[in-house]
Short mmCIF file of N, CA, C and O in Angstrom, two decimals:
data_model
loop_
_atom_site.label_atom_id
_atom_site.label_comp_id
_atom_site.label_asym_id
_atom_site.label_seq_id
_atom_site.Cartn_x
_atom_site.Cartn_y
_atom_site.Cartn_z
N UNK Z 16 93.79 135.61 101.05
CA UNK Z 16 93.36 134.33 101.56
C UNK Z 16 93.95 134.09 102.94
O UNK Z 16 93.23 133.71 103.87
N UNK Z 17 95.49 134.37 103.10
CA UNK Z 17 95.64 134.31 104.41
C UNK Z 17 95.51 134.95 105.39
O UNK Z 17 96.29 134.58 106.27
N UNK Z 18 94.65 136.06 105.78
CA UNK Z 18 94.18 136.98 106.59
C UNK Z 18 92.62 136.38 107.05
O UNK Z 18 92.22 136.26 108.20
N UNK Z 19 91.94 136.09 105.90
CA UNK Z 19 90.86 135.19 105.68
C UNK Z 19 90.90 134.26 106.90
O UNK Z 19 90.38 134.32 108.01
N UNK Z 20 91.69 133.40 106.31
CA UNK Z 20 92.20 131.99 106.99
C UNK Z 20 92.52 132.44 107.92
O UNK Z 20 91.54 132.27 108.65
N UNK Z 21 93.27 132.95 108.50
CA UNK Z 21 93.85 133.10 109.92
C UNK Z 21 92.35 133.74 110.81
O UNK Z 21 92.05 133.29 111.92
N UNK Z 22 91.62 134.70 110.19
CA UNK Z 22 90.45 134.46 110.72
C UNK Z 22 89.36 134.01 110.89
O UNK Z 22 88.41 134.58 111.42
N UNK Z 23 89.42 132.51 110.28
CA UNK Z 23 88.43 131.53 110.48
C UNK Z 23 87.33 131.62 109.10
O UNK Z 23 86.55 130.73 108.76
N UNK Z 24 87.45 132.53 108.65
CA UNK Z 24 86.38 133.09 107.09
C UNK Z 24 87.04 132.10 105.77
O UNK Z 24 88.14 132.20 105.23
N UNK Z 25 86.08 131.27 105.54
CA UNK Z 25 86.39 130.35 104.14
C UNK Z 25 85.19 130.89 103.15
O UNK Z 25 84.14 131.45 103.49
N UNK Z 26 85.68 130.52 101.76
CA UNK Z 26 84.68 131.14 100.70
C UNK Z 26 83.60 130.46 100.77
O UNK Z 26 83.56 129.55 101.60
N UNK Z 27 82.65 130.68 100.09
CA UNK Z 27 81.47 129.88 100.08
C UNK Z 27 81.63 129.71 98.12
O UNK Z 27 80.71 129.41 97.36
N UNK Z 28 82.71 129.94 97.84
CA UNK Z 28 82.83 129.51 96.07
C UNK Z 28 83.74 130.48 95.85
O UNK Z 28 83.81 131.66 96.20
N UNK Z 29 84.71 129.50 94.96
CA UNK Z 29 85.93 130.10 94.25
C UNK Z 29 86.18 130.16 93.13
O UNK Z 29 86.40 129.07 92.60
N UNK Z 30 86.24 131.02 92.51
CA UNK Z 30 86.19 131.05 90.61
C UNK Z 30 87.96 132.13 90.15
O UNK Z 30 88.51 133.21 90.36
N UNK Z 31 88.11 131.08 89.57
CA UNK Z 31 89.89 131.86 89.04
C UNK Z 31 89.49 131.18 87.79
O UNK Z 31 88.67 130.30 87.54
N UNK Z 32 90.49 131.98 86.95
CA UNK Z 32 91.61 131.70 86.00
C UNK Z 32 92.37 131.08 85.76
O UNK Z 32 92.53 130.36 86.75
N UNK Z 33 93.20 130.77 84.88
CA UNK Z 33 94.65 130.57 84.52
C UNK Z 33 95.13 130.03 86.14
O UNK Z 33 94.59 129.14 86.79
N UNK Z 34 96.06 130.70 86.46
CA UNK Z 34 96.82 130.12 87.72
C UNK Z 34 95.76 130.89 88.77
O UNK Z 34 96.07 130.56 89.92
N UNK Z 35 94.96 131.52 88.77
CA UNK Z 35 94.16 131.87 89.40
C UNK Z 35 93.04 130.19 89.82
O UNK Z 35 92.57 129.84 90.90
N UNK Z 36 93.01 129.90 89.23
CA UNK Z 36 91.90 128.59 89.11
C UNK Z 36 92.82 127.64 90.04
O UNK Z 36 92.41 127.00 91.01
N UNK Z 37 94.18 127.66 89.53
CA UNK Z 37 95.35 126.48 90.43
C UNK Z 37 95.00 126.71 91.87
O UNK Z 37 94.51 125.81 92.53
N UNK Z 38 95.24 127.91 92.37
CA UNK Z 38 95.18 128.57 93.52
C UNK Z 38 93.68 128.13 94.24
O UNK Z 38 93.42 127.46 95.24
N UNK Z 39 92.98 128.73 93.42
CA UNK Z 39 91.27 128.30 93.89
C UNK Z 39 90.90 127.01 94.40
O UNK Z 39 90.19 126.75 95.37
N UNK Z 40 91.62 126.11 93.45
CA UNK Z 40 91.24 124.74 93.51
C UNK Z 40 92.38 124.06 94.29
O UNK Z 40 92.47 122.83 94.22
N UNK Z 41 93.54 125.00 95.26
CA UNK Z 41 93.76 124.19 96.16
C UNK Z 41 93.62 124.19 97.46
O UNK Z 41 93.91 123.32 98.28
N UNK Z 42 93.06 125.41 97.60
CA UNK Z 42 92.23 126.32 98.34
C UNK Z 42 90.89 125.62 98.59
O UNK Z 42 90.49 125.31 99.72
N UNK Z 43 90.32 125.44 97.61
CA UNK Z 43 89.03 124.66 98.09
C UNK Z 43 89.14 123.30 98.50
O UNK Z 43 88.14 122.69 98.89
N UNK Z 44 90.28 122.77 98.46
CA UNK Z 44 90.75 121.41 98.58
C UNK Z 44 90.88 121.73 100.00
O UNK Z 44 90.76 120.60 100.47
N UNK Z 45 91.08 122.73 101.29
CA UNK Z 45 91.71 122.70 102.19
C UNK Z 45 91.48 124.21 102.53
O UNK Z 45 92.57 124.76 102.37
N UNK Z 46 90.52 125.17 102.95
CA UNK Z 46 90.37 126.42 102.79
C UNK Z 46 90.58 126.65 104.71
O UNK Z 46 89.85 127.20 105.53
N UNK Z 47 91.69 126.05 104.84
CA UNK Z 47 91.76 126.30 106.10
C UNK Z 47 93.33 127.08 106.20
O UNK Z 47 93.91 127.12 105.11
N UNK Z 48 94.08 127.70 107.38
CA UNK Z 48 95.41 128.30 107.73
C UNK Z 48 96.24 127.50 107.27
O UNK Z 48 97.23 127.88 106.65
N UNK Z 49 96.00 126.44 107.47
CA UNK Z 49 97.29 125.31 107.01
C UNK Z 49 97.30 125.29 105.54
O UNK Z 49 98.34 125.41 104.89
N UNK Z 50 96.16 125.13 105.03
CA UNK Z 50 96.32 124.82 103.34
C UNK Z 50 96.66 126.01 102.56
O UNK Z 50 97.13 125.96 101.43
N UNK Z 51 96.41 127.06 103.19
CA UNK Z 51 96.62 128.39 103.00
C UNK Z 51 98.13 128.66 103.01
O UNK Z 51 98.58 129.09 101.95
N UNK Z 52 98.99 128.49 104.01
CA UNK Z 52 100.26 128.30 104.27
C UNK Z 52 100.78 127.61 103.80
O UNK Z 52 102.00 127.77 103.86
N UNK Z 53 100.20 126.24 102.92
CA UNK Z 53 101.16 124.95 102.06
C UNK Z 53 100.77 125.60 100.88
O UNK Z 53 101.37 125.04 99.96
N UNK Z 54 100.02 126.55 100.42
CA UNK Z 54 99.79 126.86 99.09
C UNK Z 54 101.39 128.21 98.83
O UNK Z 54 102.08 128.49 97.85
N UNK Z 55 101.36 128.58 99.99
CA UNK Z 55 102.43 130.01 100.07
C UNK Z 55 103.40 129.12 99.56
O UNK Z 55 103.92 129.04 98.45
N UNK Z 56 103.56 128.33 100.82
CA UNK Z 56 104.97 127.44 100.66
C UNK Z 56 105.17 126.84 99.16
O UNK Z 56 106.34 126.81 98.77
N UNK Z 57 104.22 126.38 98.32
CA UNK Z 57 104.68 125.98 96.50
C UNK Z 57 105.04 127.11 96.52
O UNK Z 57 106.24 127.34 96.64
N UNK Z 58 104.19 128.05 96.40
CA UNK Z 58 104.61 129.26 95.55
C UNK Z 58 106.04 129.76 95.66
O UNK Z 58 106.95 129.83 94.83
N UNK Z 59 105.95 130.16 97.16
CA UNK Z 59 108.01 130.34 97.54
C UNK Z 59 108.76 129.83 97.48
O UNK Z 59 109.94 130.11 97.70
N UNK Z 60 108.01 128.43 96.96
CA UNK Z 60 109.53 127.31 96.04
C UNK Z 60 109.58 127.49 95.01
O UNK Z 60 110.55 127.04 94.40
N UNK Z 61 108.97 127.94 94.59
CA UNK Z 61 109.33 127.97 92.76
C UNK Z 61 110.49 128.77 92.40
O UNK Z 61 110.89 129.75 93.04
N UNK Z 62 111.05 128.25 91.26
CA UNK Z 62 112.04 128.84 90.75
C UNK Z 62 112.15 129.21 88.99
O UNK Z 62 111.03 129.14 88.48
N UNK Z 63 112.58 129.35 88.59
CA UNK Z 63 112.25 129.48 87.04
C UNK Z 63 112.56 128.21 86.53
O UNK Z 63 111.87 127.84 85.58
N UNK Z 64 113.67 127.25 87.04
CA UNK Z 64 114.15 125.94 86.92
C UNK Z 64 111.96 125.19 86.66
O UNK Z 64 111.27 124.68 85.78
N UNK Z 65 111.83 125.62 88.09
CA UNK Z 65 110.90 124.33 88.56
C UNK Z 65 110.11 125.16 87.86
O UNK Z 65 108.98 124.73 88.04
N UNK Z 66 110.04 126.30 87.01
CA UNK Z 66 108.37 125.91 86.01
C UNK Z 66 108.60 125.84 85.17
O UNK Z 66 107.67 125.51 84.43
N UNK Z 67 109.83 126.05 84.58
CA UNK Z 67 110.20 126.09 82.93
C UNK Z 67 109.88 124.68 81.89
O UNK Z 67 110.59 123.80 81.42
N UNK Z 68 108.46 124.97 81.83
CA UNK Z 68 107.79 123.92 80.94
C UNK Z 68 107.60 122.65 81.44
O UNK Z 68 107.70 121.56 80.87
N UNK Z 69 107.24 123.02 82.94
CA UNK Z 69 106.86 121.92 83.96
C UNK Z 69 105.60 121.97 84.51
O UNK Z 69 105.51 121.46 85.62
N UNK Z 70 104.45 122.52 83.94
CA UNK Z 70 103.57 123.34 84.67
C UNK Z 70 102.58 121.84 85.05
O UNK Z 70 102.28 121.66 86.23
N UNK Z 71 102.24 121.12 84.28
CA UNK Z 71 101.63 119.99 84.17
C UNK Z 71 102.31 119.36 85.09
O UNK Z 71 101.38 118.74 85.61
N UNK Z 72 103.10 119.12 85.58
CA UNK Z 72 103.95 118.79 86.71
C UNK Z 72 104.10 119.07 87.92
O UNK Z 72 104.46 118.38 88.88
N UNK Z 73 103.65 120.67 87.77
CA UNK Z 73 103.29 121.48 89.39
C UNK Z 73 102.08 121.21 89.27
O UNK Z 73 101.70 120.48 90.19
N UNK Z 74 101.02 121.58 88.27
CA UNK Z 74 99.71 121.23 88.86
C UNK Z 74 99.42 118.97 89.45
O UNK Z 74 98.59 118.39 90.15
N UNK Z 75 100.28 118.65 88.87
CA UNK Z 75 99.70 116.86 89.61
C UNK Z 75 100.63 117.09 91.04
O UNK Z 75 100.11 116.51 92.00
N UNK Z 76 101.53 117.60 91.27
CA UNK Z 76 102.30 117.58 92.57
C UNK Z 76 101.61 118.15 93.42
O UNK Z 76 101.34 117.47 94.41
N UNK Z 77 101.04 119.70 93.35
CA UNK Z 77 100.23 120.26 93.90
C UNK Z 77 99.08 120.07 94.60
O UNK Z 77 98.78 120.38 95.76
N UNK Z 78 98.22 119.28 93.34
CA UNK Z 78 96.85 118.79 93.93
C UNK Z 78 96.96 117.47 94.01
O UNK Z 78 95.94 117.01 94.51
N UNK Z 79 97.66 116.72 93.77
CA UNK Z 79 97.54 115.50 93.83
C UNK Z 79 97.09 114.97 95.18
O UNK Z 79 96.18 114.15 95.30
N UNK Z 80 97.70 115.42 96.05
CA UNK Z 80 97.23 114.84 97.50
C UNK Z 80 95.44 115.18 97.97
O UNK Z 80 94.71 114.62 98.79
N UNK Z 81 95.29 115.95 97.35
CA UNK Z 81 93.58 116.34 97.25
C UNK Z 81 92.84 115.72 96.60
O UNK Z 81 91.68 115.60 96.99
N UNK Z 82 93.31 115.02 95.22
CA UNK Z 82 91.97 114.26 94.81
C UNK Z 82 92.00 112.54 95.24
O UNK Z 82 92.87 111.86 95.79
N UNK Z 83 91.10 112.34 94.90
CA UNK Z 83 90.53 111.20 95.28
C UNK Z 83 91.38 109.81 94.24
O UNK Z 83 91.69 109.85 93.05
N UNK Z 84 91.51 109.05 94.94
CA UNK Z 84 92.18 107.84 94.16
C UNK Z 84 91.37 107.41 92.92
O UNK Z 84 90.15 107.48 92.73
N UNK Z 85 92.13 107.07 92.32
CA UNK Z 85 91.15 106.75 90.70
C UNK Z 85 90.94 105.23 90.92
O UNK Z 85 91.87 104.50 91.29
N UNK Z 86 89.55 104.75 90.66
CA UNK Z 86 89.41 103.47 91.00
C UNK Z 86 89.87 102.46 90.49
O UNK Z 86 89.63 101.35 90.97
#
């Protein structure tokens, strides 16, 4: 994705998995260098602390700034 991104190429559709899908869908939230680079940046924070049965927790922190306010 970040070779992609750094050369201007975004998907035209993203289909994952499991944490494959996390990735996809924050990616499509932002399929630009920057969102690409804030997605690295979760990932290189994690620690075994920060997922150990927190996952529901990384995914609302994660995307949260991407979805839309609930009315």
């Amino acid at each position: 994705m970040h070779s992609l991104a750094a050369h201007g190429i975004s998907a035209d559709m993203v289909v994952g998995s499991s944490v494959g899908a996390l990735n996809g869908a924050y990616y499509a939230g932002d399929p630009t260098l920057k969102g690409v680079l804030q997605l690295e940046t979760i990932w290189r924070g994690l620690t075994r602390a920060t997922c150990s049965g927190h996952l529901a927790d990384l995914v609302r922190i994660s995307l949260a700034p991407r979805l839309p306010d609930s009315p």
